[in-house]
């Protein structure tokens, strides 16, 4: 099914996309200069994800530092067949940010706060990004195409760092509804962004 | 509602790419993923979409971060290709990571065991219950480790999950009980693996209270006190 779906980029491939691939290939061979250049390309995303999910800026920057070092350490294991280097970096960053918030004592408090204001849990998740570019606008537009439930569940899971059962608690929805809304929403997001794996 | 009668592990791919599955469900889903090419294809695409969500948050990094990271890189060895992801987690968060390492061990062991077809069927059944749209979690609190029962009424069954359980005394086994009409009825016997983990499918949905006891091998008709852990469905 997915093989038959046409994929085309409706906007130019961001500059640096191919550059990041080339740099990561060099980094995988231990090239520290290439890593410095790759840092400049991906650090804004790593710091952005860490701050969005962890929230406390001090802890977030600690997580970002760990993630960037992990990019260096694990570069030899990167498999281009499984996705782009930027997706790979974002995956590590999000995973580590989530690890941090789930290991925290304050998790319960965070959750309480979001439950209180869940209708406006993250009204504009991309507001506050200082690097305003086409990417940011594309994502905001794509999120705007989702239903309210799809958008809320995805935002709480991704930007809030919650498990789907916590999302269900916060929004007072059945677990099954949350699972299917997240998946349907991600499929719609993928199509809206014309994402290729 | 149809979504409550058609459990489908594939729906977990959405929460999975958003890191929104708890560790135990993530392990089960990754097992499913290893055997489902369709899910793997969807996972790659949805993960790329999630990456865009991440990139939309980009901010200017603090100036000091660059020097700190590049200095750390100077004195840090890279991992050889194929090094497991869990080794890095152990470094950063030793306490949490004990669990992650345990889970990694379970996955590695599971991958071997699952080569036998009937084992794969069993894992698939467990994954289907955990992934059921109506699945709900019943914590079972008490001594002997953390347990929880993931219950799906649509499946008419549950999955008992536990970490860090001690082996029962020689000649004994653990028993799970469901309370029905005021009586405790046996729901199944179980023993943790060598790593202290339990992943076991249990027939029937607990109506109210569940309990865990230690019984002689082969089980008993009535629970032997004390009840070492209880939960309320």
GROMACS .gro file of N, CA and C in nm, chain B residues 134-221:
model
  264
  331UNK      N    1  -0.896  -0.165   2.441
  331UNK     CA    2  -0.961  -0.147   2.571
  331UNK      C    3  -0.869  -0.187   2.687
  332UNK      N    4  -0.741  -0.211   2.658
  332UNK     CA    5  -0.650  -0.256   2.764
  332UNK      C    6  -0.641  -0.154   2.876
  333UNK      N    7  -0.647  -0.203   2.999
  333UNK     CA    8  -0.628  -0.115   3.113
  333UNK      C    9  -0.535  -0.183   3.211
  334UNK      N   10  -0.470  -0.104   3.294
  334UNK     CA   11  -0.367  -0.157   3.381
  334UNK      C   12  -0.414  -0.159   3.526
  335UNK      N   13  -0.396  -0.275   3.590
  335UNK     CA   14  -0.428  -0.289   3.732
  335UNK      C   15  -0.295  -0.308   3.807
  336UNK      N   16  -0.252  -0.208   3.884
  336UNK     CA   17  -0.129  -0.227   3.961
  336UNK      C   18  -0.153  -0.329   4.073
  337UNK      N   19  -0.054  -0.413   4.097
  337UNK     CA   20  -0.064  -0.510   4.206
  337UNK      C   21   0.050  -0.479   4.302
  338UNK      N   22   0.013  -0.424   4.417
  338UNK     CA   23   0.114  -0.374   4.509
  338UNK      C   24   0.139  -0.473   4.621
  339UNK      N   25   0.262  -0.481   4.662
  339UNK     CA   26   0.296  -0.568   4.772
  339UNK      C   27   0.445  -0.594   4.773
  340UNK      N   28   0.485  -0.698   4.846
  340UNK     CA   29   0.628  -0.728   4.849
  340UNK      C   30   0.666  -0.804   4.722
  341UNK      N   31   0.794  -0.821   4.704
  341UNK     CA   32   0.840  -0.914   4.600
  341UNK      C   33   0.849  -0.855   4.462
  342UNK      N   34   0.855  -0.722   4.449
  342UNK     CA   35   0.873  -0.665   4.316
  342UNK      C   36   0.749  -0.595   4.268
  343UNK      N   37   0.759  -0.527   4.156
  343UNK     CA   38   0.644  -0.452   4.107
  343UNK      C   39   0.571  -0.535   4.002
  344UNK      N   40   0.441  -0.548   4.022
  344UNK     CA   41   0.360  -0.627   3.929
  344UNK      C   42   0.247  -0.543   3.875
  345UNK      N   43   0.204  -0.574   3.756
  345UNK     CA   44   0.080  -0.515   3.709
  345UNK      C   45   0.013  -0.610   3.612
  346UNK      N   46  -0.118  -0.596   3.608
  346UNK     CA   47  -0.198  -0.681   3.524
  346UNK      C   48  -0.258  -0.591   3.416
  347UNK      N   49  -0.229  -0.623   3.290
  347UNK     CA   50  -0.290  -0.548   3.181
  347UNK      C   51  -0.410  -0.630   3.135
  348UNK      N   52  -0.528  -0.571   3.146
  348UNK     CA   53  -0.652  -0.645   3.128
  348UNK      C   54  -0.724  -0.598   3.001
  349UNK      N   55  -0.765  -0.693   2.919
  349UNK     CA   56  -0.848  -0.658   2.804
  349UNK      C   57  -0.978  -0.738   2.811
  350UNK      N   58  -1.089  -0.668   2.831
  350UNK     CA   59  -1.218  -0.737   2.835
  350UNK      C   60  -1.253  -0.793   2.698
  351UNK      N   61  -1.213  -0.720   2.591
  351UNK     CA   62  -1.243  -0.768   2.456
  351UNK      C   63  -1.177  -0.903   2.431
  352UNK      N   64  -1.058  -0.923   2.486
  352UNK     CA   65  -0.987  -1.050   2.472
  352UNK      C   66  -1.033  -1.152   2.575
  353UNK      N   67  -1.099  -1.104   2.679
  353UNK     CA   68  -1.137  -1.194   2.788
  353UNK      C   69  -1.015  -1.248   2.860
  354UNK      N   70  -0.906  -1.173   2.857
  354UNK     CA   71  -0.785  -1.221   2.925
  354UNK      C   72  -0.700  -1.103   2.968
  355UNK      N   73  -0.590  -1.138   3.032
  355UNK     CA   74  -0.502  -1.036   3.088
  355UNK      C   75  -0.358  -1.082   3.071
  356UNK      N   76  -0.266  -0.991   3.093
  356UNK     CA   77  -0.124  -1.025   3.091
  356UNK      C   78  -0.063  -0.976   3.222
  357UNK      N   79   0.002  -1.067   3.290
  357UNK     CA   80   0.070  -1.031   3.414
  357UNK      C   81   0.214  -0.992   3.381
  358UNK      N   82   0.251  -0.872   3.422
  358UNK     CA   83   0.386  -0.823   3.397
  358UNK      C   84   0.453  -0.793   3.530
  359UNK      N   85   0.575  -0.834   3.548
  359UNK     CA   86   0.646  -0.805   3.671
  359UNK      C   87   0.795  -0.794   3.643
  360UNK      N   88   0.859  -0.717   3.729
  360UNK     CA   89   1.005  -0.701   3.720
  360UNK      C   90   1.062  -0.728   3.858
  361UNK      N   91   1.184  -0.777   3.862
  361UNK     CA   92   1.259  -0.786   3.987
  361UNK      C   93   1.196  -0.876   4.091
  362UNK      N   94   1.123  -0.981   4.049
  362UNK     CA   95   1.065  -1.073   4.147
  362UNK      C   96   1.167  -1.178   4.188
  363UNK      N   97   1.168  -1.207   4.318
  363UNK     CA   98   1.255  -1.315   4.367
  363UNK      C   99   1.196  -1.449   4.325
  364UNK      N  100   1.280  -1.549   4.306
  364UNK     CA  101   1.231  -1.683   4.277
  364UNK      C  102   1.155  -1.733   4.400
  365UNK      N  103   1.048  -1.811   4.381
  365UNK     CA  104   0.976  -1.865   4.497
  365UNK      C  105   1.065  -1.966   4.570
  366UNK      N  106   1.034  -1.995   4.699
  366UNK     CA  107   1.113  -2.095   4.771
  366UNK      C  108   1.104  -2.231   4.699
  367UNK      N  109   1.201  -2.319   4.723
  367UNK     CA  110   1.199  -2.451   4.657
  367UNK      C  111   1.067  -2.524   4.685
  368UNK      N  112   1.012  -2.586   4.582
  368UNK     CA  113   0.888  -2.660   4.600
  368UNK      C  114   0.764  -2.572   4.601
  369UNK      N  115   0.785  -2.440   4.581
  369UNK     CA  116   0.671  -2.347   4.583
  369UNK      C  117   0.662  -2.275   4.449
  370UNK      N  118   0.546  -2.212   4.429
  370UNK     CA  119   0.526  -2.134   4.308
  370UNK      C  120   0.436  -2.015   4.343
  371UNK      N  121   0.437  -1.913   4.261
  371UNK     CA  122   0.345  -1.801   4.281
  371UNK      C  123   0.210  -1.835   4.217
  372UNK      N  124   0.106  -1.783   4.279
  372UNK     CA  125  -0.028  -1.802   4.223
  372UNK      C  126  -0.101  -1.668   4.219
  373UNK      N  127  -0.172  -1.648   4.108
  373UNK     CA  128  -0.257  -1.529   4.094
  373UNK      C  129  -0.401  -1.570   4.119
  374UNK      N  130  -0.474  -1.487   4.193
  374UNK     CA  131  -0.614  -1.517   4.227
  374UNK      C  132  -0.703  -1.402   4.183
  375UNK      N  133  -0.820  -1.439   4.136
  375UNK     CA  134  -0.924  -1.339   4.108
  375UNK      C  135  -1.033  -1.356   4.213
  376UNK      N  136  -1.084  -1.245   4.263
  376UNK     CA  137  -1.197  -1.256   4.355
  376UNK      C  138  -1.327  -1.251   4.276
  377UNK      N  139  -1.406  -1.358   4.288
  377UNK     CA  140  -1.537  -1.366   4.221
  377UNK      C  141  -1.643  -1.394   4.324
  378UNK      N  142  -1.741  -1.309   4.332
  378UNK     CA  143  -1.852  -1.326   4.428
  378UNK      C  144  -1.799  -1.359   4.567
  379UNK      N  145  -1.701  -1.282   4.608
  379UNK     CA  146  -1.650  -1.296   4.745
  379UNK      C  147  -1.553  -1.410   4.765
  380UNK      N  148  -1.532  -1.494   4.662
  380UNK     CA  149  -1.438  -1.606   4.676
  380UNK      C  150  -1.315  -1.581   4.591
  381UNK      N  151  -1.199  -1.625   4.640
  381UNK     CA  152  -1.079  -1.616   4.559
  381UNK      C  153  -1.070  -1.742   4.473
  382UNK      N  154  -1.065  -1.724   4.342
  382UNK     CA  155  -1.052  -1.840   4.253
  382UNK      C  156  -0.917  -1.833   4.183
  383UNK      N  157  -0.854  -1.951   4.160
  383UNK     CA  158  -0.721  -1.949   4.099
  383UNK      C  159  -0.725  -1.896   3.956
  384UNK      N  160  -0.634  -1.806   3.923
  384UNK     CA  161  -0.628  -1.751   3.787
  384UNK      C  162  -0.504  -1.800   3.713
  385UNK      N  163  -0.411  -1.859   3.785
  385UNK     CA  164  -0.292  -1.910   3.716
  385UNK      C  165  -0.171  -1.912   3.807
  386UNK      N  166  -0.076  -1.999   3.773
  386UNK     CA  167   0.049  -2.009   3.847
  386UNK      C  168   0.159  -1.945   3.763
  387UNK      N  169   0.257  -1.885   3.831
  387UNK     CA  170   0.366  -1.825   3.753
  387UNK      C  171   0.494  -1.823   3.833
  388UNK      N  172   0.604  -1.821   3.760
  388UNK     CA  173   0.735  -1.805   3.822
  388UNK      C  174   0.816  -1.709   3.739
  389UNK      N  175   0.891  -1.622   3.804
  389UNK     CA  176   0.974  -1.529   3.727
  389UNK      C  177   1.085  -1.602   3.654
  390UNK      N  178   1.129  -1.546   3.543
  390UNK     CA  179   1.247  -1.600   3.475
  390UNK      C  180   1.371  -1.572   3.557
  391UNK      N  181   1.486  -1.615   3.506
  391UNK     CA  182   1.611  -1.597   3.578
  391UNK      C  183   1.643  -1.451   3.605
  392UNK      N  184   1.584  -1.361   3.525
  392UNK     CA  185   1.609  -1.219   3.541
  392UNK      C  186   1.504  -1.152   3.629
  393UNK      N  187   1.413  -1.232   3.687
  393UNK     CA  188   1.312  -1.176   3.777
  393UNK      C  189   1.190  -1.120   3.705
  394UNK      N  190   1.184  -1.138   3.572
  394UNK     CA  191   1.072  -1.081   3.496
  394UNK      C  192   0.962  -1.185   3.473
  395UNK      N  193   0.838  -1.136   3.472
  395UNK     CA  194   0.724  -1.221   3.441
  395UNK      C  195   0.648  -1.160   3.325
  396UNK      N  196   0.619  -1.240   3.223
  396UNK     CA  197   0.534  -1.197   3.111
  396UNK      C  198   0.439  -1.312   3.086
  397UNK      N  199   0.322  -1.309   3.145
  397UNK     CA  200   0.237  -1.427   3.135
  397UNK      C  201   0.093  -1.392   3.105
  398UNK      N  202   0.036  -1.463   3.009
  398UNK     CA  203  -0.103  -1.442   2.975
  398UNK      C  204  -0.190  -1.515   3.077
  399UNK      N  205  -0.299  -1.451   3.117
  399UNK     CA  206  -0.389  -1.508   3.216
  399UNK      C  207  -0.529  -1.510   3.156
  400UNK      N  208  -0.594  -1.627   3.158
  400UNK     CA  209  -0.730  -1.636   3.106
  400UNK      C  210  -0.827  -1.567   3.201
  401UNK      N  211  -0.923  -1.497   3.146
  401UNK     CA  212  -1.029  -1.438   3.228
  401UNK      C  213  -0.994  -1.297   3.272
  402UNK      N  214  -1.099  -1.221   3.294
  402UNK     CA  215  -1.087  -1.081   3.333
  402UNK      C  216  -1.120  -1.069   3.481
  403UNK      N  217  -1.035  -1.004   3.559
  403UNK     CA  218  -1.064  -0.994   3.702
  403UNK      C  219  -1.186  -0.906   3.727
  404UNK      N  220  -1.288  -0.957   3.800
  404UNK     CA  221  -1.406  -0.877   3.825
  404UNK      C  222  -1.378  -0.763   3.923
  405UNK      N  223  -1.291  -0.787   4.020
  405UNK     CA  224  -1.272  -0.683   4.122
  405UNK      C  225  -1.130  -0.689   4.178
  406UNK      N  226  -1.114  -0.772   4.281
  406UNK     CA  227  -0.986  -0.775   4.350
  406UNK      C  228  -0.899  -0.889   4.295
  407UNK      N  229  -0.770  -0.864   4.283
  407UNK     CA  230  -0.677  -0.970   4.249
  407UNK      C  231  -0.573  -0.980   4.360
  408UNK      N  232  -0.519  -1.100   4.375
  408UNK     CA  233  -0.419  -1.120   4.479
  408UNK      C  234  -0.313  -1.218   4.433
  409UNK      N  235  -0.198  -1.214   4.499
  409UNK     CA  236  -0.089  -1.306   4.469
  409UNK      C  237  -0.047  -1.375   4.598
  410UNK      N  238  -0.032  -1.508   4.590
  410UNK     CA  239   0.013  -1.585   4.706
  410UNK      C  240   0.127  -1.677   4.663
  411UNK      N  241   0.190  -1.737   4.763
  411UNK     CA  242   0.289  -1.843   4.738
  411UNK      C  243   0.221  -1.976   4.770
  412UNK      N  244   0.224  -2.069   4.674
  412UNK     CA  245   0.156  -2.198   4.690
  412UNK      C  246   0.254  -2.312   4.666
  413UNK      N  247   0.217  -2.431   4.714
  413UNK     CA  248   0.298  -2.548   4.679
  413UNK      C  249   0.294  -2.570   4.528
  414UNK      N  250   0.399  -2.630   4.473
  414UNK     CA  251   0.400  -2.662   4.330
  414UNK      C  252   0.270  -2.730   4.291
  415UNK      N  253   0.215  -2.691   4.177
  415UNK     CA  254   0.090  -2.749   4.133
  415UNK      C  255  -0.030  -2.667   4.174
  416UNK      N  256  -0.011  -2.576   4.270
  416UNK     CA  257  -0.119  -2.484   4.307
  416UNK      C  258  -0.212  -2.541   4.412
  417UNK      N  259  -0.309  -2.459   4.453
  417UNK     CA  260  -0.405  -2.496   4.556
  417UNK      C  261  -0.544  -2.451   4.514
  418UNK      N  262  -0.646  -2.509   4.579
  418UNK     CA  263  -0.783  -2.467   4.550
  418UNK      C  264  -0.818  -2.338   4.625
   0.00000   0.00000   0.00000
